[in-house]
Each structure stands twice: as C-alpha cells, then as structure tokens.
Coordinates of N, CA and C in Angstrom, one line a residue:
M806 N 128.7 -121.5 -278.2 CA 128.6 -121.2 -276.8 C 128.4 -119.7 -276.7
Q807 N 127.4 -119.2 -275.9 CA 127.2 -117.8 -275.7 C 128.3 -117.2 -275.0
D808 N 128.6 -115.9 -275.3 CA 129.6 -115.2 -274.5 C 128.9 -114.5 -273.3
L809 N 129.8 -114.1 -272.3 CA 129.3 -113.5 -271.1 C 128.3 -112.4 -271.3
S810 N 128.7 -111.4 -272.2 CA 127.8 -110.3 -272.4 C 126.5 -110.6 -272.9
E811 N 126.4 -111.6 -273.7 CA 125.1 -112.1 -274.3 C 124.2 -112.7 -273.2
I812 N 124.9 -113.5 -272.3 CA 124.1 -114.2 -271.3 C 123.6 -113.1 -270.3
F813 N 124.5 -112.2 -269.9 CA 124.1 -111.2 -268.9 C 123.1 -110.2 -269.4
S814 N 123.1 -109.9 -270.7 CA 122.2 -108.9 -271.3 C 120.8 -109.3 -271.2
H815 N 120.5 -110.6 -271.1 CA 119.2 -111.2 -271.0 C 118.7 -111.5 -269.6
L816 N 119.6 -111.2 -268.7 CA 119.4 -111.6 -267.3 C 118.8 -110.5 -266.4
D817 N 117.7 -110.7 -265.8 CA 117.2 -109.7 -264.9 C 117.4 -110.2 -263.4
A818 N 118.6 -109.9 -262.9 CA 119.0 -110.3 -261.6 C 118.1 -109.8 -260.5
H819 N 117.6 -108.6 -260.7 CA 116.8 -108.0 -259.7 C 115.5 -108.8 -259.5
S820 N 114.9 -109.2 -260.6 CA 113.7 -110.1 -260.5 C 114.0 -111.5 -260.0
L821 N 115.1 -112.0 -260.3 CA 115.5 -113.3 -259.8 C 115.7 -113.3 -258.3
V822 N 116.3 -112.3 -257.7 CA 116.5 -112.3 -256.3 C 115.2 -112.1 -255.5
F823 N 114.4 -111.2 -256.1 CA 113.1 -111.0 -255.4 C 112.2 -112.2 -255.5
E824 N 112.2 -112.9 -256.6 CA 111.4 -114.1 -256.8 C 111.9 -115.1 -255.7
H825 N 113.2 -115.3 -255.6 CA 113.8 -116.2 -254.6 C 113.4 -115.8 -253.2
L826 N 113.5 -114.5 -252.8 CA 113.1 -114.1 -251.5 C 111.6 -114.4 -251.2
E827 N 110.7 -114.1 -252.2 CA 109.3 -114.3 -252.1 C 109.0 -115.8 -251.9
L828 N 109.7 -116.7 -252.7 CA 109.4 -118.1 -252.6 C 109.9 -118.6 -251.2
S829 N 110.9 -118.0 -250.6 CA 111.4 -118.5 -249.3 C 110.6 -117.8 -248.2
G830 N 109.7 -116.9 -248.5 CA 108.9 -116.2 -247.5 C 109.8 -115.3 -246.6
Y831 N 110.9 -114.9 -247.2 CA 111.9 -114.0 -246.5 C 112.5 -114.7 -245.3
K832 N 112.6 -116.1 -245.4 CA 113.1 -116.9 -244.3 C 114.2 -117.8 -244.8
I833 N 115.2 -118.0 -243.9 CA 116.3 -119.0 -244.2 C 116.0 -120.1 -243.2
E834 N 115.9 -121.3 -243.7 CA 115.7 -122.5 -242.8 C 117.0 -123.2 -242.7
G835 N 117.5 -123.5 -241.5 CA 118.7 -124.3 -241.2 C 119.9 -123.6 -241.6
Y836 N 120.3 -122.6 -240.8 CA 121.5 -121.8 -241.1 C 122.6 -122.0 -240.0
W837 N 123.8 -122.2 -240.4 CA 125.0 -122.3 -239.5 C 125.8 -121.1 -239.7
D838 N 126.1 -120.4 -238.6 CA 126.9 -119.2 -238.7 C 128.4 -119.5 -238.6
E839 N 129.2 -118.5 -238.7 CA 130.7 -118.7 -238.7 C 131.2 -119.3 -237.4
S840 N 130.4 -119.3 -236.3 CA 130.8 -119.8 -235.0 C 130.2 -121.2 -234.8
D841 N 129.7 -121.8 -235.9 CA 129.1 -123.1 -235.8 C 127.8 -123.2 -234.9
Q842 N 127.2 -122.0 -234.8 CA 125.9 -122.0 -234.1 C 124.8 -122.2 -235.1
F843 N 123.8 -123.1 -234.8 CA 122.8 -123.5 -235.7 C 121.5 -122.6 -235.4
Y844 N 120.9 -122.2 -236.4 CA 119.6 -121.4 -236.4 C 118.6 -122.1 -237.2
E845 N 117.5 -122.6 -236.6 CA 116.5 -123.3 -237.3 C 115.8 -122.3 -238.4
T846 N 115.5 -121.1 -238.0 CA 114.9 -120.2 -238.9 C 115.4 -118.8 -238.6
I847 N 115.8 -118.1 -239.7 CA 116.1 -116.7 -239.7 C 115.1 -115.9 -240.5
T848 N 114.5 -114.9 -239.9 CA 113.6 -114.1 -240.7 C 114.2 -112.8 -241.1
L849 N 114.2 -112.6 -242.4 CA 114.8 -111.4 -243.0 C 113.8 -110.2 -243.0
P850 N 114.3 -109.0 -243.0 CA 113.4 -107.9 -242.9 C 112.7 -107.6 -244.2
R851 N 111.5 -107.0 -244.1 CA 110.8 -106.5 -245.3 C 110.5 -105.0 -245.0
P852 N 110.8 -104.1 -245.9 CA 111.4 -104.4 -247.2 C 112.9 -104.6 -247.1
L853 N 113.4 -105.3 -248.2 CA 114.8 -105.6 -248.3 C 115.3 -105.0 -249.6
S854 N 116.5 -104.5 -249.6 CA 117.1 -103.9 -250.7 C 118.3 -104.6 -251.2
P855 N 118.2 -105.6 -252.0 CA 119.4 -106.4 -252.5 C 120.1 -105.6 -253.6
E856 N 121.4 -105.6 -253.6 CA 122.2 -105.0 -254.6 C 123.2 -106.0 -255.2
L857 N 123.1 -106.1 -256.5 CA 123.9 -107.0 -257.2 C 125.4 -106.5 -257.2
V858 N 126.3 -107.3 -256.7 CA 127.7 -106.9 -256.6 C 128.6 -107.6 -257.5
T859 N 128.3 -108.9 -257.8 CA 129.1 -109.6 -258.8 C 128.2 -110.6 -259.5
R860 N 128.7 -110.8 -260.7 CA 128.0 -111.9 -261.6 C 129.1 -112.6 -262.3
A861 N 128.9 -113.9 -262.4 CA 130.0 -114.7 -263.0 C 129.5 -116.0 -263.6
I862 N 130.3 -116.5 -264.5 CA 130.0 -117.8 -265.1 C 131.0 -118.8 -264.5
A863 N 130.6 -119.9 -263.9 CA 131.5 -120.9 -263.3 C 131.3 -122.1 -264.2
L864 N 132.5 -122.7 -264.5 CA 132.5 -123.9 -265.3 C 132.5 -125.2 -264.4
H865 N 131.6 -126.1 -264.7 CA 131.6 -127.4 -264.0 C 131.6 -128.5 -265.0
G866 N 132.8 -129.0 -265.4 CA 132.9 -129.9 -266.5 C 132.5 -129.2 -267.8
D867 N 131.5 -129.7 -268.5 CA 131.1 -129.0 -269.7 C 129.8 -128.1 -269.5
K868 N 129.5 -128.0 -268.2 CA 128.3 -127.2 -267.9 C 128.7 -125.8 -267.3
R869 N 127.9 -124.8 -267.6 CA 128.2 -123.5 -267.0 C 127.1 -123.2 -266.0
R870 N 127.6 -122.5 -264.9 CA 126.7 -122.1 -263.9 C 126.7 -120.6 -263.8
I871 N 125.6 -119.9 -263.6 CA 125.5 -118.5 -263.5 C 125.5 -118.2 -262.0
Q872 N 126.4 -117.4 -261.5 CA 126.5 -117.0 -260.1 C 126.2 -115.5 -259.9
L873 N 125.2 -115.2 -259.1 CA 124.8 -113.8 -258.8 C 125.0 -113.6 -257.4
K874 N 125.9 -112.6 -257.0 CA 126.1 -112.3 -255.6 C 125.5 -111.0 -255.3
F875 N 124.7 -110.9 -254.2 CA 124.0 -109.7 -253.8 C 124.4 -109.4 -252.4
V876 N 124.5 -108.1 -252.1 CA 124.6 -107.6 -250.8 C 123.1 -107.3 -250.4
L877 N 122.8 -107.7 -249.2 CA 121.4 -107.5 -248.7 C 121.4 -106.4 -247.7
N878 N 120.6 -105.4 -248.0 CA 120.5 -104.2 -247.1 C 119.0 -104.1 -246.6
S879 N 118.8 -103.7 -245.4 CA 117.5 -103.4 -245.0 C 117.1 -102.0 -245.6
A880 N 115.8 -102.0 -246.1 CA 115.3 -100.8 -246.7 C 114.5 -100.0 -245.7
E881 N 114.4 -100.5 -244.5 CA 113.7 -99.9 -243.4 C 114.4 -98.7 -242.9
I882 N 113.6 -97.6 -242.7 CA 114.2 -96.4 -242.1 C 114.0 -96.4 -240.6
S883 N 115.1 -96.4 -239.9 CA 115.0 -96.5 -238.4 C 116.2 -95.9 -237.8
P884 N 116.3 -95.7 -236.5 CA 117.5 -95.2 -235.9 C 118.7 -96.1 -236.2
A885 N 118.5 -97.4 -236.3 CA 119.6 -98.3 -236.6 C 120.2 -98.0 -238.0
T886 N 119.3 -97.6 -239.0 CA 119.8 -97.3 -240.3 C 120.5 -96.0 -240.3
I887 N 120.1 -95.1 -239.6 CA 120.7 -93.8 -239.5 C 122.1 -93.9 -238.8
C888 N 122.1 -94.6 -237.7 CA 123.3 -94.7 -236.8 C 124.3 -95.8 -237.2
G889 N 123.8 -96.8 -238.0 CA 124.6 -98.0 -238.3 C 124.5 -98.4 -239.7
N890 N 124.9 -99.6 -239.9 CA 124.9 -100.1 -241.3 C 123.6 -100.9 -241.5
P891 N 122.9 -100.6 -242.6 CA 121.7 -101.4 -242.9 C 122.0 -102.7 -243.6
R892 N 123.3 -103.0 -243.8 CA 123.7 -104.3 -244.4 C 123.4 -105.4 -243.5
I893 N 122.7 -106.4 -244.0 CA 122.4 -107.6 -243.1 C 123.1 -108.9 -243.6
G894 N 123.7 -108.8 -244.8 CA 124.5 -110.0 -245.3 C 124.6 -110.0 -246.8
E895 N 124.9 -111.3 -247.2 CA 125.0 -111.5 -248.7 C 124.3 -112.8 -249.0
L896 N 123.9 -112.8 -250.3 CA 123.3 -114.0 -250.9 C 123.8 -114.3 -252.2
M897 N 124.3 -115.5 -252.5 CA 124.7 -115.9 -253.8 C 123.7 -116.9 -254.3
L898 N 123.2 -116.6 -255.5 CA 122.3 -117.5 -256.2 C 123.0 -118.1 -257.4
I899 N 122.8 -119.4 -257.5 CA 123.4 -120.2 -258.6 C 122.3 -120.8 -259.5
Y900 N 122.5 -120.6 -260.8 CA 121.5 -121.1 -261.8 C 122.3 -121.8 -262.9
D901 N 121.6 -122.7 -263.6 CA 122.2 -123.3 -264.8 C 121.9 -122.3 -266.0
E902 N 122.4 -122.7 -267.2 CA 122.3 -121.8 -268.3 C 120.9 -121.5 -268.7
N903 N 119.9 -122.4 -268.3 CA 118.5 -122.1 -268.6 C 117.8 -121.4 -267.5
L904 N 118.6 -120.8 -266.6 CA 118.1 -120.1 -265.4 C 117.2 -120.9 -264.5
E905 N 117.5 -122.2 -264.5 CA 116.9 -123.1 -263.5 C 117.7 -123.0 -262.2
F906 N 117.1 -122.8 -261.1 CA 117.7 -122.6 -259.8 C 118.5 -123.9 -259.4
I907 N 119.7 -123.7 -258.9 CA 120.5 -124.8 -258.5 C 120.8 -124.7 -257.0
D908 N 121.3 -123.6 -256.5 CA 121.7 -123.5 -255.1 C 121.7 -122.1 -254.7
E909 N 121.9 -121.9 -253.3 CA 122.0 -120.6 -252.7 C 123.0 -120.7 -251.6
N910 N 123.7 -119.6 -251.3 CA 124.6 -119.5 -250.3 C 124.4 -118.2 -249.5
W911 N 124.1 -118.3 -248.3 CA 123.8 -117.1 -247.4 C 125.0 -116.8 -246.5
Q912 N 125.3 -115.6 -246.3 CA 126.2 -115.1 -245.3 C 125.4 -114.0 -244.6
I913 N 124.9 -114.3 -243.4 CA 124.0 -113.3 -242.7 C 124.7 -112.8 -241.4
D914 N 124.5 -111.5 -241.2 CA 125.0 -110.9 -239.9 C 123.8 -111.1 -238.9
I915 N 124.0 -112.2 -238.1 CA 122.9 -112.5 -237.2 C 122.8 -111.5 -236.1
H916 N 123.7 -110.7 -235.9 CA 123.7 -109.6 -234.8 C 123.0 -108.4 -235.3
S917 N 122.7 -108.3 -236.6 CA 122.0 -107.1 -237.1 C 120.7 -106.9 -236.4
P918 N 120.4 -105.6 -236.1 CA 119.1 -105.3 -235.5 C 117.9 -105.6 -236.4
F919 N 118.1 -105.8 -237.7 CA 117.1 -106.1 -238.7 C 116.7 -107.6 -238.8
I920 N 117.6 -108.4 -238.2 CA 117.4 -109.9 -238.3 C 116.7 -110.5 -237.1
N921 N 115.8 -111.4 -237.4 CA 115.2 -112.1 -236.3 C 115.7 -113.5 -236.3
A922 N 116.7 -113.8 -235.4 CA 117.4 -115.1 -235.4 C 117.5 -115.6 -234.0
N923 N 117.0 -116.8 -233.8 CA 117.1 -117.4 -232.5 C 117.8 -118.7 -232.6
P924 N 118.9 -118.8 -231.9 CA 119.7 -120.1 -232.0 C 119.0 -121.3 -231.4
S925 N 119.2 -122.4 -232.0 CA 118.6 -123.7 -231.5 C 119.4 -124.1 -230.3
L926 N 118.7 -124.7 -229.3 CA 119.4 -125.2 -228.1 C 119.9 -126.6 -228.3

C-alpha cells in the first residue's frame, strides 16, 4: 500500500480542479444552500482562483479515497475584490486511488457578488 507522501507527490491537484471546473462549464446544477433553498443552476465566475487547503486519504472498507478541498476565490479585479472578500466558497473533490472521479461537495456563498444564482420558485 502506498504511503501518503508517495500518493500526493504524483498528484497535480491544480490540474484536477481546473479540469473539473471546465467539464462542468463553471456551473453547479441542483444546489441546496444552508437555508434549504434550491438553486437549479449557479454560475461561477471566470477567472476563478482555487487554492488547495487540505488533502487527505479517507478509508472506506478496504478502499482509499483521495479528498482534495479547495477554497474558491474570484480572480476578477473589481471594487468588490478591493472592498470585500473574493472568496466565493469551497469545493471538495473525491477520487479513488486511480484518480477516477467519485464525488464533489460544494459550499457556495450564494450572496457573493461574483456568483450568479437564482433560486427556484
């Protein structure tokens, strides 16, 4: 069984997160916020500046899952960036040991001026 340092030394988290964002078209489909409000589609800003904040190996029975957690920041220069926080949320990506995508978990600040989110009625 590979140790953590060996697994992470071959991992390009930056490429993985940008590949995921490109494949999704910078959109989240079907998002529930912390107030149980449903959003059919949330459009993320471009450019986006993800920052890897944690990486971990989670055990599920005899299988290991690679978890990468990113803080998502707007890379756009605007008055909101200067006066406020460019952070728009977090994204956790989960992969198997072969770097096959398994799941995603979004935590989005839907009130961010960089997010285009319209609640469903």
